Amino acid sequence: MSHWCRVFWLLAGYWIVWRSRLSVKGRLRIVGLPVIKNKGSIVLGERVNLRSRVSSTAMGVITPVVLNAMTPEAMIEIGDQVGISGAVICAKRSVRIGDHVLIGSGAVI
């Protein structure tokens, strides 16, 4: 992949995060494009990794990372040093993921 192509995907990923009104407490790494639907509140801790590209993990991914806060009162809170690869997290009320958690491809919460 060319340098400019990598820059485009990086900027596109951060644009999705910015447009989705996420609260990011620290460094965020995005590989591939996540799907983020935010009617409520999504908070990401320090050093969170969102991996949506097949080549970004040893086992690959079957879906991009999906974060969906479905209602205005919904909240998704993800702790520090969390890795999410091709998983879906959807909240009508709240979902809280603690620190140092790895969530693998195909997981649905």
Tab-separated table of N, CA and C in Angstrom:
chain	number	residue	atom	x	y	z
A	1	MET	N	0.841	-1.170	0.000
A	1	MET	CA	0.000	0.000	0.000
A	1	MET	C	0.891	1.239	0.000
A	2	SER	N	0.554	2.204	-0.816
A	2	SER	CA	1.367	3.411	-0.917
A	2	SER	C	1.239	4.269	0.334
A	3	HIS	N	2.207	5.159	0.487
A	3	HIS	CA	2.205	6.086	1.625
A	3	HIS	C	0.942	6.935	1.625
A	4	TRP	N	0.541	7.459	0.469
A	4	TRP	CA	-0.635	8.333	0.398
A	4	TRP	C	-1.913	7.579	0.705
A	5	CYS	N	-1.960	6.326	0.305
A	5	CYS	CA	-3.128	5.510	0.620
A	5	CYS	C	-3.240	5.306	2.130
A	6	ARG	N	-2.124	5.045	2.792
A	6	ARG	CA	-2.126	4.897	4.259
A	6	ARG	C	-2.559	6.187	4.940
A	7	VAL	N	-2.062	7.316	4.449
A	7	VAL	CA	-2.436	8.621	5.017
A	7	VAL	C	-3.934	8.842	4.860
A	8	PHE	N	-4.473	8.513	3.671
A	8	PHE	CA	-5.911	8.674	3.444
A	8	PHE	C	-6.716	7.864	4.450
A	9	TRP	N	-6.375	6.563	4.636
A	9	TRP	CA	-7.134	5.720	5.556
A	9	TRP	C	-7.016	6.214	6.988
A	10	LEU	N	-5.845	6.697	7.365
A	10	LEU	CA	-5.673	7.248	8.708
A	10	LEU	C	-6.567	8.463	8.901
A	11	LEU	N	-6.542	9.389	7.944
A	11	LEU	CA	-7.372	10.588	8.053
A	11	LEU	C	-8.854	10.252	8.004
A	12	ALA	N	-9.241	9.304	7.155
A	12	ALA	CA	-10.642	8.894	7.065
A	12	ALA	C	-11.111	8.311	8.394
A	13	GLY	N	-10.274	7.497	9.033
A	13	GLY	CA	-10.623	6.924	10.328
A	13	GLY	C	-10.809	7.990	11.390
A	14	TYR	N	-9.908	8.958	11.443
A	14	TYR	CA	-10.040	10.021	12.426
A	14	TYR	C	-11.217	10.931	12.123
A	15	TRP	N	-11.546	11.114	10.833
A	15	TRP	CA	-12.715	11.914	10.472
A	15	TRP	C	-13.973	11.247	10.991
A	16	ILE	N	-14.075	9.914	10.859
A	16	ILE	CA	-15.236	9.190	11.370
A	16	ILE	C	-15.354	9.387	12.874
A	17	VAL	N	-14.237	9.300	13.580
A	17	VAL	CA	-14.254	9.484	15.029
A	17	VAL	C	-14.682	10.898	15.395
A	18	TRP	N	-14.138	11.899	14.716
A	18	TRP	CA	-14.489	13.290	15.007
A	18	TRP	C	-15.962	13.551	14.741
A	19	ARG	N	-16.456	13.076	13.599
A	19	ARG	CA	-17.839	13.312	13.209
A	19	ARG	C	-18.812	12.589	14.140
A	20	SER	N	-18.361	11.543	14.788
A	20	SER	CA	-19.228	10.750	15.658
A	20	SER	C	-19.285	11.277	17.081
A	21	ARG	N	-18.631	12.381	17.362
A	21	ARG	CA	-18.655	13.006	18.689
A	21	ARG	C	-18.197	12.070	19.794
A	22	LEU	N	-17.123	11.382	19.550
A	22	LEU	CA	-16.552	10.514	20.572
A	22	LEU	C	-15.749	11.341	21.556
A	23	SER	N	-15.654	10.842	22.770
A	23	SER	CA	-14.747	11.410	23.746
A	23	SER	C	-13.555	10.461	23.848
A	24	VAL	N	-12.387	10.944	23.493
A	24	VAL	CA	-11.176	10.125	23.513
A	24	VAL	C	-10.247	10.690	24.578
A	25	LYS	N	-9.945	9.870	25.599
A	25	LYS	CA	-9.133	10.338	26.723
A	25	LYS	C	-7.636	10.344	26.442
A	26	GLY	N	-7.203	9.572	25.456
A	26	GLY	CA	-5.771	9.480	25.180
A	26	GLY	C	-5.524	9.018	23.767
A	27	ARG	N	-4.389	8.404	23.568
A	27	ARG	CA	-3.992	7.925	22.245
A	27	ARG	C	-4.986	6.888	21.733
A	28	LEU	N	-5.397	7.046	20.483
A	28	LEU	CA	-6.319	6.121	19.834
A	28	LEU	C	-5.681	5.632	18.553
A	29	ARG	N	-5.706	4.318	18.324
A	29	ARG	CA	-5.173	3.757	17.087
A	29	ARG	C	-6.314	3.096	16.328
A	30	ILE	N	-6.468	3.496	15.069
A	30	ILE	CA	-7.516	2.948	14.213
A	30	ILE	C	-6.840	2.288	13.027
A	31	VAL	N	-7.164	1.015	12.783
A	31	VAL	CA	-6.662	0.293	11.616
A	31	VAL	C	-7.890	-0.154	10.837
A	32	GLY	N	-8.064	0.343	9.630
A	32	GLY	CA	-9.291	0.115	8.884
A	32	GLY	C	-10.349	1.101	9.344
A	33	LEU	N	-11.514	1.055	8.726
A	33	LEU	CA	-12.565	2.013	9.056
A	33	LEU	C	-13.625	1.386	9.962
A	34	PRO	N	-13.768	1.895	11.197
A	34	PRO	CA	-14.822	1.395	12.078
A	34	PRO	C	-16.173	1.973	11.664
A	35	VAL	N	-17.240	1.352	12.135
A	35	VAL	CA	-18.590	1.871	11.948
A	35	VAL	C	-19.026	2.403	13.303
A	36	ILE	N	-19.276	3.717	13.379
A	36	ILE	CA	-19.619	4.325	14.655
A	36	ILE	C	-20.938	5.071	14.505
A	37	LYS	N	-21.923	4.637	15.308
A	37	LYS	CA	-23.233	5.280	15.332
A	37	LYS	C	-23.438	5.772	16.751
A	38	ASN	N	-23.556	7.070	16.911
A	38	ASN	CA	-23.550	7.623	18.262
A	38	ASN	C	-24.694	8.603	18.461
A	39	LYS	N	-25.784	8.109	19.014
A	39	LYS	CA	-26.875	8.994	19.426
A	39	LYS	C	-26.727	9.377	20.895
A	40	GLY	N	-25.867	8.656	21.614
A	40	GLY	CA	-25.680	8.880	23.036
A	40	GLY	C	-24.286	9.360	23.344
A	41	SER	N	-23.544	8.542	24.099
A	41	SER	CA	-22.199	8.901	24.534
A	41	SER	C	-21.268	7.705	24.371
A	42	ILE	N	-20.141	7.928	23.708
A	42	ILE	CA	-19.108	6.905	23.587
A	42	ILE	C	-17.806	7.507	24.095
A	43	VAL	N	-17.206	6.857	25.103
A	43	VAL	CA	-15.971	7.332	25.717
A	43	VAL	C	-14.898	6.261	25.554
A	44	LEU	N	-13.772	6.637	24.980
A	44	LEU	CA	-12.653	5.717	24.782
A	44	LEU	C	-11.504	6.127	25.688
A	45	GLY	N	-10.943	5.174	26.407
A	45	GLY	CA	-9.841	5.439	27.328
A	45	GLY	C	-8.510	5.633	26.621
A	46	GLU	N	-7.444	5.611	27.407
A	46	GLU	CA	-6.073	5.779	26.927
A	46	GLU	C	-5.609	4.532	26.188
A	47	ARG	N	-4.978	4.714	25.036
A	47	ARG	CA	-4.359	3.634	24.254
A	47	ARG	C	-5.348	2.547	23.822
A	48	VAL	N	-6.451	2.974	23.234
A	48	VAL	CA	-7.439	2.047	22.681
A	48	VAL	C	-7.077	1.755	21.229
A	49	ASN	N	-7.187	0.491	20.825
A	49	ASN	CA	-6.935	0.058	19.445
A	49	ASN	C	-8.225	-0.484	18.855
A	50	LEU	N	-8.646	0.074	17.717
A	50	LEU	CA	-9.803	-0.416	16.980
A	50	LEU	C	-9.291	-0.967	15.658
A	51	ARG	N	-9.426	-2.267	15.450
A	51	ARG	CA	-8.880	-2.915	14.246
A	51	ARG	C	-10.014	-3.504	13.414
A	52	SER	N	-10.183	-2.928	12.221
A	52	SER	CA	-11.257	-3.347	11.324
A	52	SER	C	-10.744	-3.943	10.021
A	53	ARG	N	-9.456	-4.007	9.842
A	53	ARG	CA	-8.870	-4.530	8.606
A	53	ARG	C	-8.431	-5.977	8.809
A	54	VAL	N	-8.727	-6.823	7.825
A	54	VAL	CA	-8.416	-8.258	7.897
A	54	VAL	C	-6.938	-8.495	8.185
A	55	SER	N	-6.063	-7.753	7.548
A	55	SER	CA	-4.621	-7.967	7.695
A	55	SER	C	-4.058	-7.429	9.012
A	56	SER	N	-4.883	-6.811	9.848
A	56	SER	CA	-4.370	-6.167	11.064
A	56	SER	C	-4.264	-7.107	12.266
A	57	THR	N	-4.791	-8.328	12.145
A	57	THR	CA	-4.706	-9.287	13.243
A	57	THR	C	-4.318	-10.660	12.708
A	58	ALA	N	-3.821	-11.512	13.568
A	58	ALA	CA	-3.385	-12.850	13.157
A	58	ALA	C	-4.546	-13.699	12.633
A	59	MET	N	-5.720	-13.555	13.229
A	59	MET	CA	-6.871	-14.364	12.821
A	59	MET	C	-7.756	-13.663	11.800
A	60	GLY	N	-7.482	-12.402	11.496
A	60	GLY	CA	-8.341	-11.641	10.599
A	60	GLY	C	-9.588	-11.160	11.311
A	61	VAL	N	-10.451	-10.468	10.598
A	61	VAL	CA	-11.716	-9.993	11.157
A	61	VAL	C	-12.837	-10.352	10.188
A	62	ILE	N	-14.030	-10.596	10.730
A	62	ILE	CA	-15.170	-10.915	9.874
A	62	ILE	C	-16.096	-9.718	9.693
A	63	THR	N	-15.884	-8.682	10.452
A	63	THR	CA	-16.666	-7.457	10.353
A	63	THR	C	-15.794	-6.307	10.846
A	64	PRO	N	-16.064	-5.076	10.420
A	64	PRO	CA	-15.339	-3.966	11.031
A	64	PRO	C	-15.780	-3.796	12.485
A	65	VAL	N	-15.027	-3.038	13.254
A	65	VAL	CA	-15.451	-2.683	14.608
A	65	VAL	C	-16.709	-1.825	14.475
A	66	VAL	N	-17.736	-2.173	15.250
A	66	VAL	CA	-18.978	-1.408	15.266
A	66	VAL	C	-19.227	-0.946	16.699
A	67	LEU	N	-19.360	0.358	16.885
A	67	LEU	CA	-19.739	0.944	18.170
A	67	LEU	C	-21.051	1.685	17.935
A	68	ASN	N	-22.128	1.278	18.644
A	68	ASN	CA	-23.436	1.853	18.395
A	68	ASN	C	-24.118	2.192	19.718
A	69	ALA	N	-24.174	3.478	20.048
A	69	ALA	CA	-24.956	3.971	21.181
A	69	ALA	C	-26.313	4.356	20.598
A	70	MET	N	-27.316	3.506	20.828
A	70	MET	CA	-28.569	3.554	20.073
A	70	MET	C	-29.524	4.684	20.448
A	71	THR	N	-29.488	5.137	21.682
A	71	THR	CA	-30.449	6.142	22.149
A	71	THR	C	-29.707	7.317	22.791
A	72	PRO	N	-30.377	8.454	22.983
A	72	PRO	CA	-29.704	9.602	23.613
A	72	PRO	C	-29.167	9.309	25.012
A	73	GLU	N	-29.787	8.368	25.743
A	73	GLU	CA	-29.295	8.038	27.081
A	73	GLU	C	-28.291	6.891	27.090
A	74	ALA	N	-27.999	6.317	25.946
A	74	ALA	CA	-27.058	5.184	25.854
A	74	ALA	C	-25.623	5.643	26.059
A	75	MET	N	-24.826	4.778	26.688
A	75	MET	CA	-23.415	5.088	26.915
A	75	MET	C	-22.570	3.839	26.707
A	76	ILE	N	-21.502	4.008	25.944
A	76	ILE	CA	-20.484	2.969	25.799
A	76	ILE	C	-19.203	3.564	26.355
A	77	GLU	N	-18.636	2.896	27.348
A	77	GLU	CA	-17.387	3.357	27.947
A	77	GLU	C	-16.356	2.242	27.831
A	78	ILE	N	-15.231	2.555	27.196
A	78	ILE	CA	-14.170	1.584	26.984
A	78	ILE	C	-12.939	2.058	27.753
A	79	GLY	N	-12.384	1.179	28.583
A	79	GLY	CA	-11.274	1.515	29.462
A	79	GLY	C	-9.947	1.708	28.754
A	80	ASP	N	-8.893	1.796	29.545
A	80	ASP	CA	-7.538	2.019	29.044
A	80	ASP	C	-6.928	0.720	28.518
A	81	GLN	N	-6.097	0.869	27.507
A	81	GLN	CA	-5.340	-0.237	26.908
A	81	GLN	C	-6.256	-1.397	26.507
A	82	VAL	N	-7.298	-1.072	25.741
A	82	VAL	CA	-8.258	-2.057	25.248
A	82	VAL	C	-8.038	-2.244	23.758
A	83	GLY	N	-8.073	-3.495	23.314
A	83	GLY	CA	-7.972	-3.819	21.901
A	83	GLY	C	-9.262	-4.459	21.415
A	84	ILE	N	-9.818	-3.920	20.344
A	84	ILE	CA	-11.048	-4.458	19.772
A	84	ILE	C	-10.777	-4.759	18.305
A	85	SER	N	-10.952	-6.014	17.918
A	85	SER	CA	-10.717	-6.440	16.538
A	85	SER	C	-11.998	-7.028	15.968
A	86	GLY	N	-12.619	-6.326	15.038
A	86	GLY	CA	-13.781	-6.858	14.339
A	86	GLY	C	-14.916	-7.297	15.232
A	87	ALA	N	-15.233	-6.515	16.262
A	87	ALA	CA	-16.303	-6.859	17.200
A	87	ALA	C	-17.394	-5.793	17.145
A	88	VAL	N	-18.568	-6.150	17.625
A	88	VAL	CA	-19.715	-5.248	17.657
A	88	VAL	C	-20.078	-4.967	19.109
A	89	ILE	N	-20.171	-3.683	19.454
A	89	ILE	CA	-20.630	-3.280	20.788
A	89	ILE	C	-21.802	-2.338	20.572
A	90	CYS	N	-22.963	-2.728	21.091
A	90	CYS	CA	-24.189	-1.972	20.876
A	90	CYS	C	-24.859	-1.760	22.233
A	91	ALA	N	-25.266	-0.528	22.532
A	91	ALA	CA	-25.871	-0.230	23.836
A	91	ALA	C	-27.171	0.541	23.669
A	92	LYS	N	-28.208	0.049	24.343
A	92	LYS	CA	-29.444	0.812	24.453
A	92	LYS	C	-29.423	1.643	25.732
A	93	ARG	N	-28.767	1.098	26.779
A	93	ARG	CA	-28.571	1.836	28.028
A	93	ARG	C	-27.086	2.074	28.283
A	94	SER	N	-26.351	0.997	28.658
A	94	SER	CA	-24.918	1.199	28.884
A	94	SER	C	-24.148	-0.101	28.747
A	95	VAL	N	-22.928	0.058	28.271
A	95	VAL	CA	-21.950	-1.026	28.214
A	95	VAL	C	-20.640	-0.436	28.709
A	96	ARG	N	-20.019	-1.098	29.667
A	96	ARG	CA	-18.737	-0.635	30.197
A	96	ARG	C	-17.726	-1.772	30.056
A	97	ILE	N	-16.622	-1.490	29.356
A	97	ILE	CA	-15.530	-2.437	29.188
A	97	ILE	C	-14.385	-1.925	30.061
A	98	GLY	N	-13.829	-2.775	30.906
A	98	GLY	CA	-12.762	-2.381	31.816
A	98	GLY	C	-11.418	-2.184	31.127
A	99	ASP	N	-10.391	-1.953	31.917
A	99	ASP	CA	-9.035	-1.758	31.420
A	99	ASP	C	-8.410	-3.101	31.026
A	100	HIS	N	-7.453	-3.044	30.098
A	100	HIS	CA	-6.632	-4.196	29.692
A	100	HIS	C	-7.474	-5.368	29.167
A	101	VAL	N	-8.471	-5.073	28.345
A	101	VAL	CA	-9.351	-6.100	27.794
A	101	VAL	C	-9.080	-6.237	26.302
A	102	LEU	N	-9.102	-7.476	25.811
A	102	LEU	CA	-9.004	-7.757	24.384
A	102	LEU	C	-10.321	-8.381	23.937
A	103	ILE	N	-10.918	-7.813	22.882
A	103	ILE	CA	-12.173	-8.321	22.355
A	103	ILE	C	-11.906	-8.735	20.907
A	104	GLY	N	-12.124	-10.025	20.619
A	104	GLY	CA	-11.750	-10.577	19.332
A	104	GLY	C	-12.850	-10.549	18.289
A	105	SER	N	-12.441	-10.875	17.095
A	105	SER	CA	-13.318	-10.877	15.925
A	105	SER	C	-14.526	-11.788	16.138
A	106	GLY	N	-15.672	-11.279	15.772
A	106	GLY	CA	-16.904	-12.042	15.897
A	106	GLY	C	-17.635	-11.840	17.206
A	107	ALA	N	-17.012	-11.163	18.174
A	107	ALA	CA	-17.677	-10.918	19.457
A	107	ALA	C	-18.803	-9.900	19.248
A	108	VAL	N	-19.923	-10.157	19.915
A	108	VAL	CA	-21.059	-9.236	19.863
A	108	VAL	C	-21.491	-8.964	21.292
A	109	ILE	N	-21.482	-7.688	21.665
A	109	ILE	CA	-21.856	-7.273	23.024
A	109	ILE	C	-23.043	-6.327	22.920
